[in-house]
mmCIF file with all atom_site columns, C-alpha atoms in Angstrom:
data_model
loop_
_atom_site.group_PDB
_atom_site.id
_atom_site.type_symbol
_atom_site.label_atom_id
_atom_site.label_alt_id
_atom_site.label_comp_id
_atom_site.label_asym_id
_atom_site.label_entity_id
_atom_site.label_seq_id
_atom_site.pdbx_PDB_ins_code
_atom_site.Cartn_x
_atom_site.Cartn_y
_atom_site.Cartn_z
_atom_site.occupancy
_atom_site.B_iso_or_equiv
_atom_site.pdbx_formal_charge
_atom_site.auth_seq_id
_atom_site.auth_comp_id
_atom_site.auth_asym_id
_atom_site.auth_atom_id
_atom_site.pdbx_PDB_model_num
ATOM 1  C CA . VAL P 1 1  ? 33.725 93.994 231.646 1.00 95.00 ? 180 VAL P CA 1
ATOM 2  C CA . TYR P 1 2  ? 36.542 91.466 230.882 1.00 91.00 ? 181 TYR P CA 1
ATOM 3  C CA . GLY P 1 3  ? 40.323 92.498 231.132 1.00 92.00 ? 182 GLY P CA 1
ATOM 4  C CA . SER P 1 4  ? 43.666 90.871 230.535 1.00 94.00 ? 183 SER P CA 1
ATOM 5  C CA . SER P 1 5  ? 47.317 91.513 231.227 1.00 94.00 ? 184 SER P CA 1
ATOM 6  C CA . SER P 1 6  ? 49.434 90.545 227.797 1.00 92.00 ? 185 SER P CA 1
ATOM 7  C CA . TYR P 1 7  ? 50.274 86.573 227.314 1.00 89.00 ? 186 TYR P CA 1
ATOM 8  C CA . HIS P 1 8  ? 51.929 84.511 224.942 1.00 86.00 ? 187 HIS P CA 1
ATOM 9  C CA . THR P 1 9  ? 49.550 82.605 222.656 1.00 85.00 ? 188 THR P CA 1
ATOM 10 C CA . ILE P 1 10 ? 52.125 79.955 221.943 1.00 81.00 ? 189 ILE P CA 1
ATOM 11 C CA . ALA P 1 11 ? 54.675 78.151 224.130 1.00 78.00 ? 190 ALA P CA 1
ATOM 12 C CA . SER P 1 12 ? 57.396 79.394 221.715 1.00 76.00 ? 191 SER P CA 1
ATOM 13 C CA . ASN P 1 13 ? 56.960 83.141 223.137 1.00 77.00 ? 192 ASN P CA 1
ATOM 14 C CA . ASP P 1 14 ? 56.924 84.594 219.603 1.00 77.00 ? 193 ASP P CA 1
ATOM 15 C CA . PRO P 1 15 ? 56.471 88.438 219.551 1.00 81.00 ? 194 PRO P CA 1
ATOM 16 C CA . ASP P 1 16 ? 54.323 88.066 216.469 1.00 79.00 ? 195 ASP P CA 1
ATOM 17 C CA . VAL P 1 17 ? 51.587 86.247 218.091 1.00 83.00 ? 196 VAL P CA 1
ATOM 18 C CA . GLU P 1 18 ? 51.707 87.898 221.634 1.00 87.00 ? 197 GLU P CA 1
ATOM 19 C CA . GLN P 1 19 ? 48.191 89.334 222.872 1.00 91.00 ? 198 GLN P CA 1
ATOM 20 C CA . GLY P 1 20 ? 48.794 92.532 224.340 1.00 91.00 ? 199 GLY P CA 1
ATOM 21 C CA . SER P 1 21 ? 46.610 93.600 227.251 1.00 94.00 ? 200 SER P CA 1
ATOM 22 C CA . TYR P 1 22 ? 42.905 94.514 226.803 1.00 93.00 ? 201 TYR P CA 1
ATOM 23 C CA . THR P 1 23 ? 39.756 95.675 228.369 1.00 94.00 ? 202 THR P CA 1
ATOM 24 C CA . ARG P 1 24 ? 36.589 94.219 226.802 1.00 95.00 ? 203 ARG P CA 1
ATOM 25 C CA . ILE P 1 25 ? 32.978 95.519 227.606 1.00 97.00 ? 204 ILE P CA 1
ATOM 26 C CA . ASP P 1 26 ? 29.812 93.671 226.775 1.00 97.00 ? 205 ASP P CA 1
ATOM 27 C CA . ALA P 1 27 ? 26.609 95.235 227.853 1.00 98.00 ? 206 ALA P CA 1
ATOM 28 C CA . ARG P 1 28 ? 22.661 94.874 227.683 1.00 98.00 ? 207 ARG P CA 1
ATOM 29 C CA . VAL P 1 29 ? 19.917 97.095 228.077 1.00 98.00 ? 208 VAL P CA 1
ATOM 30 C CA . ALA P 1 30 ? 16.245 96.339 228.233 1.00 97.00 ? 209 ALA P CA 1
ATOM 31 C CA . VAL P 1 31 ? 13.035 97.573 228.504 1.00 98.00 ? 210 VAL P CA 1
ATOM 32 C CA . ALA P 1 32 ? 10.216 95.345 229.503 1.00 97.00 ? 211 ALA P CA 1
ATOM 33 C CA . SER P 1 33 ? 6.314  95.412 230.022 1.00 96.00 ? 212 SER P CA 1
ATOM 34 C CA . THR P 1 34 ? 5.224  95.657 234.009 1.00 95.00 ? 213 THR P CA 1
ATOM 35 C CA . ASP P 1 35 ? 3.985  92.213 233.547 1.00 94.00 ? 214 ASP P CA 1
ATOM 36 C CA . GLU P 1 36 ? 6.874  90.773 231.440 1.00 90.00 ? 215 GLU P CA 1
ATOM 37 C CA . ARG P 1 37 ? 4.846  89.798 228.641 1.00 96.00 ? 216 ARG P CA 1
ATOM 38 C CA . TRP P 1 38 ? 7.342  91.837 226.305 1.00 98.00 ? 217 TRP P CA 1
ATOM 39 C CA . GLN P 1 39 ? 10.458 93.064 226.212 1.00 97.00 ? 218 GLN P CA 1
ATOM 40 C CA . VAL P 1 40 ? 13.481 94.902 224.117 1.00 98.00 ? 219 VAL P CA 1
ATOM 41 C CA . ALA P 1 41 ? 16.819 94.942 224.562 1.00 98.00 ? 220 ALA P CA 1
ATOM 42 C CA . LEU P 1 42 ? 20.033 96.350 222.723 1.00 98.00 ? 221 LEU P CA 1
ATOM 43 C CA . VAL P 1 43 ? 23.032 94.200 222.928 1.00 98.00 ? 222 VAL P CA 1
ATOM 44 C CA . GLY P 1 44 ? 26.376 95.219 222.788 1.00 98.00 ? 223 GLY P CA 1
ATOM 45 C CA . ARG P 1 45 ? 29.458 92.536 222.807 1.00 97.00 ? 224 ARG P CA 1
ATOM 46 C CA . ASN P 1 46 ? 33.076 93.964 222.481 1.00 96.00 ? 225 ASN P CA 1
ATOM 47 C CA . LEU P 1 47 ? 32.293 97.723 222.843 1.00 96.00 ? 226 LEU P CA 1
ATOM 48 C CA . THR P 1 48 ? 35.939 98.630 223.081 1.00 93.00 ? 227 THR P CA 1
ATOM 49 C CA . ASP P 1 49 ? 36.579 97.104 219.549 1.00 95.00 ? 228 ASP P CA 1
ATOM 50 C CA . GLU P 1 50 ? 39.273 95.229 220.761 1.00 93.00 ? 229 GLU P CA 1
ATOM 51 C CA . LYS P 1 51 ? 41.522 92.849 218.705 1.00 92.00 ? 230 LYS P CA 1
ATOM 52 C CA . ILE P 1 52 ? 41.802 89.724 220.873 1.00 92.00 ? 231 ILE P CA 1
ATOM 53 C CA . ILE P 1 53 ? 43.563 86.640 219.766 1.00 90.00 ? 232 ILE P CA 1
ATOM 54 C CA . THR P 1 54 ? 41.464 83.459 220.910 1.00 86.00 ? 233 THR P CA 1
ATOM 55 C CA . PHE P 1 55 ? 44.043 81.024 218.844 1.00 84.00 ? 234 PHE P CA 1
ATOM 56 C CA . SER P 1 56 ? 47.453 80.786 217.168 1.00 84.00 ? 235 SER P CA 1
ATOM 57 C CA . SER P 1 57 ? 48.994 77.997 215.415 1.00 80.00 ? 236 SER P CA 1
ATOM 58 C CA . GLY P 1 58 ? 52.393 76.956 217.053 1.00 67.00 ? 237 GLY P CA 1
ATOM 59 C CA . GLN P 1 59 ? 53.649 75.972 213.479 1.00 67.00 ? 238 GLN P CA 1
ATOM 60 C CA . PRO P 1 60 ? 54.212 78.792 210.982 1.00 63.00 ? 239 PRO P CA 1
ATOM 61 C CA . THR P 1 61 ? 52.402 77.962 207.614 1.00 65.00 ? 240 THR P CA 1
ATOM 62 C CA . ALA P 1 62 ? 55.027 79.530 205.806 1.00 71.00 ? 241 ALA P CA 1
ATOM 63 C CA . LEU P 1 63 ? 58.588 81.367 206.825 1.00 71.00 ? 242 LEU P CA 1
ATOM 64 C CA . GLY P 1 64 ? 57.588 84.087 209.153 1.00 69.00 ? 243 GLY P CA 1
ATOM 65 C CA . SER P 1 65 ? 53.287 83.447 209.093 1.00 76.00 ? 244 SER P CA 1
ATOM 66 C CA . HIS P 1 66 ? 51.111 81.906 211.530 1.00 80.00 ? 245 HIS P CA 1
ATOM 67 C CA . VAL P 1 67 ? 47.687 81.138 211.452 1.00 84.00 ? 246 VAL P CA 1
ATOM 68 C CA . VAL P 1 68 ? 45.787 83.356 213.996 1.00 86.00 ? 247 VAL P CA 1
ATOM 69 C CA . LEU P 1 69 ? 41.895 83.463 214.979 1.00 90.00 ? 248 LEU P CA 1
ATOM 70 C CA . ILE P 1 70 ? 40.557 86.585 216.008 1.00 92.00 ? 249 ILE P CA 1
ATOM 71 C CA . ASP P 1 71 ? 37.565 87.016 218.470 1.00 92.00 ? 250 ASP P CA 1
ATOM 72 C CA . ARG P 1 72 ? 34.784 89.123 217.043 1.00 93.00 ? 251 ARG P CA 1
ATOM 73 C CA . LEU P 1 73 ? 35.056 92.853 217.185 1.00 95.00 ? 252 LEU P CA 1
ATOM 74 C CA . ARG P 1 74 ? 32.658 95.219 218.142 1.00 97.00 ? 253 ARG P CA 1
ATOM 75 C CA . THR P 1 75 ? 29.051 93.900 217.670 1.00 97.00 ? 254 THR P CA 1
ATOM 76 C CA . LEU P 1 76 ? 25.611 95.419 218.030 1.00 98.00 ? 255 LEU P CA 1
ATOM 77 C CA . GLY P 1 77 ? 22.090 93.285 218.044 1.00 98.00 ? 256 GLY P CA 1
ATOM 78 C CA . LEU P 1 78 ? 18.506 93.988 218.979 1.00 98.00 ? 257 LEU P CA 1
ATOM 79 C CA . GLN P 1 79 ? 16.633 91.191 220.865 1.00 97.00 ? 258 GLN P CA 1
ATOM 80 C CA . ALA P 1 80 ? 12.959 90.892 220.926 1.00 98.00 ? 259 ALA P CA 1
ATOM 81 C CA . GLN P 1 81 ? 10.703 88.755 223.202 1.00 97.00 ? 260 GLN P CA 1
ATOM 82 C CA . TYR P 1 82 ? 6.817  88.428 223.600 1.00 97.00 ? 261 TYR P CA 1
ATOM 83 C CA . ARG P 1 83 ? 5.079  85.744 225.714 1.00 95.00 ? 262 ARG P CA 1
ATOM 84 C CA . TRP P 1 84 ? 1.736  84.684 224.514 1.00 92.00 ? 263 TRP P CA 1
#
């Protein structure tokens, strides 16, 4: 579990690129053999589907606009492992 209070993503304190407070949950559940030769896991990241700004440009590209990068939204994955 990750959490953060709100913060400004650029020094100008522009409210258009302020990141609001959020809670992000990542989880992994696995099943494995007793001898650990195989394992299958379900992995989830950002399960709360939060929109989190990871970067924003200090210079607008056009009047009233900004370049903003958003962290990945909810992702699910399946992992499998087998040891010879």
